[in-house]
Amino acid sequence: MKTDFKNKQRGNRLGFWFFRVSLSVFGLKGTYGLLYFVCFYYLLCDRAAVSAARAYIHRRFPKAGFLKSCFHIYILLINQGKQLIDRYAAVSGQVDFDMRLDGYERLINIADNSGQGFILLTSHVGNWQIALTALNKIGKKVYLLMRKEDNPAVIETLQVGIEKGEIEIISPDQYMGGVIEIMNALKNGHIVSIMGDRSYGVNTLDIPFLGETAYFPYSAFSMAAAQGCPIVVLFAAKIDYMSYVVDVTNILRPEYKTRTNKKEQLRDWVMNFAELIEAFVLKHPYQCFLFHDVWKKEIVDGRTTGQ
Amino acid sequence: MEEQQGNSLPEIRKQLKKLLVENLALEDINPEEIKDDEILFGDGLGLDSLDAVEIVVILQRNFGLEIQDMEQGQKIFYSIETLANYVYENTRE
């Protein structure tokens, strides 16, 4: 499958080395300051990054002209940079961010009493990776469904957990998209973290999102319905310089009412999730890092998504 | 979990076909129409990865079986025959 946006340029090892050194020398604020120059360079020279961001900016700020859109993209890139730095600073222990956990008690109840695992449904909004550091108190093993090669920034920042064996990666590229490993992990009481706003295959539903029809994957909902496990929606918003709010109050329990037309039965759940994302980006417009056109049908192995 | 130990191989095949038709909403297919060697995914019965989710649950709930990994799954999920053999081998007393 093709990668539409080569974000490796903005999340590679050299970049992390640069920010690691910068954090040691200039501190958090000083490193943030460098971002204004770095992101201006990206705005001018990285057409792929600007083009990838434009799909979201166009829907979030439909009245913005070309220059205003560029300004929005610039702010978006800076905010993404800040959250990448925060992620690294938090995981490496260099900075202790204030994390307010909304819905944590309920999450603990689910983790302790359900007898099985749950799906942690994340998205390309906010800083879900930093939230994992806040959620490690649950004491459950976390499996991340993702391609290592597409997520160098995530792998780099989560090395601590990976080395301790608290976090493992399930690749969606293997047979049946990793379904068997995911189902086993859920049955054995583990947490499986899945990005719910980006499709890696043909399993999507067309739903309204930011005023237009978008294509959201429904695999996570299908697995939850089949396994009878809950979906915990995770949002982590940066609310000021040193503070995040990790929101796990939204818990979805997809189920099938009949054995027929299961895909359509999942539509309301997927729409519910998309509405939650929409509410988040309306409140935090510069914390949506969906550098992918979810409003466009993808061609996958000769088929289009949403079919 | 239903108690399935001791079933013969033909009985398991028949039961699996019935479970697949019921749980995968194969409305236009009678269990008897599914051939033992019919390929389940892709060109055969036309199942996809979400149907694999249901099969994993069928194996868990009806036979108490867990597929260990993808490599094993790929072999077991090939046809009714391979699926039934796996159930038979792992539920025999």
GROMACS .gro file of N, CA, C and O in nm, chain A residues 62-118:
model
  228
   62PRO      N    1  -1.315   2.631   0.585
   62PRO     CA    2  -1.358   2.634   0.444
   62PRO      C    3  -1.354   2.773   0.381
   62PRO      O    4  -1.345   2.784   0.258
   63LYS      N    5  -1.360   2.877   0.462
   63LYS     CA    6  -1.362   3.012   0.405
   63LYS      C    7  -1.222   3.071   0.387
   63LYS      O    8  -1.208   3.180   0.332
   64ALA      N    9  -1.122   3.002   0.435
   64ALA     CA   10  -0.986   3.056   0.428
   64ALA      C   11  -0.934   3.057   0.284
   64ALA      O   12  -0.948   2.958   0.212
   65GLY      N   13  -0.874   3.166   0.245
   65GLY     CA   14  -0.811   3.174   0.114
   65GLY      C   15  -0.674   3.108   0.117
   65GLY      O   16  -0.637   3.045   0.217
   66PHE      N   17  -0.598   3.125   0.009
   66PHE     CA   18  -0.470   3.054  -0.002
   66PHE      C   19  -0.373   3.094   0.110
   66PHE      O   20  -0.317   3.008   0.178
   67LEU      N   21  -0.355   3.224   0.130
   67LEU     CA   22  -0.257   3.269   0.230
   67LEU      C   23  -0.302   3.233   0.371
   67LEU      O   24  -0.220   3.191   0.454
   68LYS      N   25  -0.430   3.249   0.397
   68LYS     CA   26  -0.481   3.214   0.530
   68LYS      C   27  -0.466   3.064   0.555
   68LYS      O   28  -0.432   3.021   0.667
   69SER      N   29  -0.489   2.984   0.451
   69SER     CA   30  -0.471   2.839   0.464
   69SER      C   31  -0.326   2.807   0.498
   69SER      O   32  -0.298   2.720   0.581
   70CYS      N   33  -0.234   2.877   0.431
   70CYS     CA   34  -0.091   2.855   0.458
   70CYS      C   35  -0.059   2.889   0.603
   70CYS      O   36   0.019   2.820   0.670
   71PHE      N   37  -0.120   2.995   0.652
   71PHE     CA   38  -0.099   3.033   0.792
   71PHE      C   39  -0.150   2.921   0.885
   71PHE      O   40  -0.081   2.882   0.980
   72HIS      N   41  -0.270   2.870   0.855
   72HIS     CA   42  -0.326   2.762   0.938
   72HIS      C   43  -0.233   2.640   0.935
   72HIS      O   44  -0.211   2.575   1.037
   73ILE      N   45  -0.182   2.609   0.817
   73ILE     CA   46  -0.092   2.493   0.805
   73ILE      C   47   0.036   2.516   0.885
   73ILE      O   48   0.086   2.425   0.953
   74TYR      N   49   0.086   2.637   0.880
   74TYR     CA   50   0.208   2.672   0.955
   74TYR      C   51   0.185   2.650   1.105
   74TYR      O   52   0.267   2.584   1.172
   75ILE      N   53   0.074   2.698   1.156
   75ILE     CA   54   0.043   2.681   1.299
   75ILE      C   55   0.025   2.533   1.331
   75ILE      O   56   0.070   2.484   1.436
   76LEU      N   57  -0.039   2.462   1.239
   76LEU     CA   58  -0.060   2.318   1.258
   76LEU      C   59   0.074   2.243   1.267
   76LEU      O   60   0.093   2.158   1.355
   77LEU      N   61   0.166   2.277   1.177
   77LEU     CA   62   0.298   2.212   1.178
   77LEU      C   63   0.373   2.243   1.307
   77LEU      O   64   0.438   2.155   1.364
   78ILE      N   65   0.363   2.366   1.353
   78ILE     CA   66   0.430   2.403   1.478
   78ILE      C   67   0.372   2.324   1.594
   78ILE      O   68   0.446   2.271   1.678
   79ASN      N   69   0.240   2.313   1.596
   79ASN     CA   70   0.177   2.238   1.705
   79ASN      C   71   0.212   2.091   1.700
   79ASN      O   72   0.230   2.027   1.804
   80GLN      N   73   0.221   2.038   1.580
   80GLN     CA   74   0.263   1.897   1.570
   80GLN      C   75   0.405   1.881   1.622
   80GLN      O   76   0.435   1.787   1.695
   81GLY      N   77   0.491   1.975   1.586
   81GLY     CA   78   0.629   1.972   1.634
   81GLY      C   79   0.635   1.978   1.785
   81GLY      O   80   0.710   1.903   1.849
   82LYS      N   81   0.556   2.067   1.844
   82LYS     CA   82   0.554   2.079   1.990
   82LYS      C   83   0.513   1.947   2.055
   82LYS      O   84   0.570   1.905   2.156
   83GLN      N   85   0.414   1.883   1.995
   83GLN     CA   86   0.365   1.759   2.057
   83GLN      C   87   0.463   1.644   2.037
   83GLN      O   88   0.473   1.556   2.123
   84LEU      N   89   0.537   1.647   1.927
   84LEU     CA   90   0.644   1.546   1.909
   84LEU      C   91   0.752   1.566   2.015
   84LEU      O   92   0.802   1.470   2.074
   85ILE      N   93   0.787   1.691   2.039
   85ILE     CA   94   0.889   1.721   2.140
   85ILE      C   95   0.838   1.683   2.279
   85ILE      O   96   0.911   1.622   2.358
   86ASP      N   97   0.714   1.719   2.308
   86ASP     CA   98   0.655   1.683   2.438
   86ASP      C   99   0.660   1.532   2.460
   86ASP      O  100   0.693   1.484   2.568
   87ARG      N  101   0.623   1.461   2.355
   87ARG     CA  102   0.621   1.315   2.360
   87ARG      C  103   0.759   1.261   2.400
   87ARG      O  104   0.772   1.181   2.491
   88TYR      N  105   0.859   1.310   2.329
   88TYR     CA  106   0.994   1.264   2.358
   88TYR      C  107   1.036   1.306   2.498
   88TYR      O  108   1.092   1.226   2.575
   89ALA      N  109   1.009   1.431   2.532
   89ALA     CA  110   1.051   1.485   2.663
   89ALA      C  111   0.984   1.408   2.777
   89ALA      O  112   1.046   1.379   2.879
   90ALA      N  113   0.857   1.371   2.757
   90ALA     CA  114   0.783   1.299   2.862
   90ALA      C  115   0.834   1.156   2.876
   90ALA      O  116   0.860   1.109   2.987
   91VAL      N  117   0.848   1.088   2.763
   91VAL     CA  118   0.889   0.947   2.768
   91VAL      C  119   1.032   0.933   2.819
   91VAL      O  120   1.064   0.841   2.894
   92SER      N  121   1.118   1.027   2.783
   92SER     CA  122   1.258   1.019   2.827
   92SER      C  123   1.275   1.068   2.970
   92SER      O  124   1.383   1.056   3.028
   93GLY      N  125   1.168   1.123   3.027
   93GLY     CA  126   1.176   1.168   3.166
   93GLY      C  127   1.236   1.305   3.184
   93GLY      O  128   1.260   1.349   3.297
   94GLN      N  129   1.261   1.377   3.076
   94GLN     CA  130   1.324   1.508   3.088
   94GLN      C  131   1.225   1.615   3.135
   94GLN      O  132   1.265   1.714   3.195
   95VAL      N  133   1.098   1.596   3.105
   95VAL     CA  134   0.997   1.693   3.145
   95VAL      C  135   0.878   1.617   3.204
   95VAL      O  136   0.837   1.513   3.151
   96ASP      N  137   0.828   1.669   3.314
   96ASP     CA  138   0.713   1.606   3.378
   96ASP      C  139   0.588   1.690   3.352
   96ASP      O  140   0.566   1.793   3.416
   97PHE      N  141   0.509   1.649   3.255
   97PHE     CA  142   0.390   1.725   3.218
   97PHE      C  143   0.277   1.698   3.318
   97PHE      O  144   0.267   1.588   3.373
   98ASP      N  145   0.194   1.798   3.333
   98ASP     CA  146   0.075   1.781   3.416
   98ASP      C  147  -0.032   1.712   3.330
   98ASP      O  148  -0.069   1.764   3.224
   99MET      N  149  -0.076   1.596   3.373
   99MET     CA  150  -0.175   1.519   3.295
   99MET      C  151  -0.303   1.504   3.376
   99MET      O  152  -0.304   1.434   3.477
  100ARG      N  153  -0.408   1.564   3.328
  100ARG     CA  154  -0.538   1.544   3.393
  100ARG      C  155  -0.608   1.428   3.323
  100ARG      O  156  -0.621   1.428   3.200
  101LEU      N  157  -0.648   1.331   3.401
  101LEU     CA  158  -0.710   1.212   3.342
  101LEU      C  159  -0.861   1.214   3.364
  101LEU      O  160  -0.908   1.195   3.476
  102ASP      N  161  -0.934   1.239   3.260
  102ASP     CA  162  -1.080   1.238   3.270
  102ASP      C  163  -1.133   1.099   3.236
  102ASP      O  164  -1.108   1.048   3.127
  103GLY      N  165  -1.206   1.039   3.329
  103GLY     CA  166  -1.265   0.907   3.304
  103GLY      C  167  -1.176   0.792   3.348
  103GLY      O  168  -1.204   0.676   3.314
  104TYR      N  169  -1.073   0.822   3.423
  104TYR     CA  170  -0.975   0.718   3.459
  104TYR      C  171  -1.037   0.609   3.548
  104TYR      O  172  -1.010   0.490   3.529
  105GLU      N  173  -1.120   0.651   3.645
  105GLU     CA  174  -1.181   0.554   3.737
  105GLU      C  175  -1.265   0.451   3.661
  105GLU      O  176  -1.260   0.332   3.689
  106ARG      N  177  -1.341   0.503   3.567
  106ARG     CA  178  -1.427   0.414   3.487
  106ARG      C  179  -1.341   0.318   3.404
  106ARG      O  180  -1.375   0.200   3.386
  107LEU      N  181  -1.232   0.370   3.355
  107LEU     CA  182  -1.140   0.287   3.276
  107LEU      C  183  -1.081   0.175   3.362
  107LEU      O  184  -1.071   0.061   3.318
  108ILE      N  185  -1.045   0.210   3.484
  108ILE     CA  186  -0.991   0.110   3.576
  108ILE      C  187  -1.094   0.001   3.603
  108ILE      O  188  -1.062  -0.118   3.606
  109ASN      N  189  -1.220   0.042   3.619
  109ASN     CA  190  -1.327  -0.056   3.641
  109ASN      C  191  -1.338  -0.153   3.525
  109ASN      O  192  -1.354  -0.273   3.543
  110ILE      N  193  -1.331  -0.097   3.405
  110ILE     CA  194  -1.339  -0.182   3.286
  110ILE      C  195  -1.221  -0.278   3.281
  110ILE      O  196  -1.236  -0.398   3.256
  111ALA      N  197  -1.104  -0.223   3.308
  111ALA     CA  198  -0.982  -0.305   3.301
  111ALA      C  199  -0.983  -0.416   3.405
  111ALA      O  200  -0.940  -0.528   3.379
  112ASP      N  201  -1.038  -0.386   3.524
  112ASP     CA  202  -1.035  -0.484   3.633
  112ASP      C  203  -1.149  -0.585   3.627
  112ASP      O  204  -1.133  -0.699   3.669
  113ASN      N  205  -1.264  -0.541   3.578
  113ASN     CA  206  -1.383  -0.624   3.592
  113ASN      C  207  -1.434  -0.694   3.467
  113ASN      O  208  -1.516  -0.783   3.476
  114SER      N  209  -1.389  -0.650   3.352
  114SER     CA  210  -1.449  -0.707   3.231
  114SER      C  211  -1.400  -0.849   3.203
  114SER      O  212  -1.466  -0.922   3.131
  115GLY      N  213  -1.288  -0.887   3.259
  115GLY     CA  214  -1.236  -1.021   3.236
  115GLY      C  215  -1.171  -1.036   3.100
  115GLY      O  216  -1.120  -1.141   3.064
  116GLN      N  217  -1.175  -0.934   3.021
  116GLN     CA  218  -1.104  -0.936   2.893
  116GLN      C  219  -1.049  -0.798   2.864
  116GLN      O  220  -1.067  -0.705   2.942
  117GLY      N  221  -0.982  -0.787   2.754
  117GLY     CA  222  -0.920  -0.659   2.721
  117GLY      C  223  -1.017  -0.561   2.659
  117GLY      O  224  -1.138  -0.584   2.658
  118PHE      N  225  -0.963  -0.454   2.611
  118PHE     CA  226  -1.046  -0.357   2.539
  118PHE      C  227  -0.964  -0.291   2.430
  118PHE      O  228  -0.841  -0.296   2.429
   0.00000   0.00000   0.00000
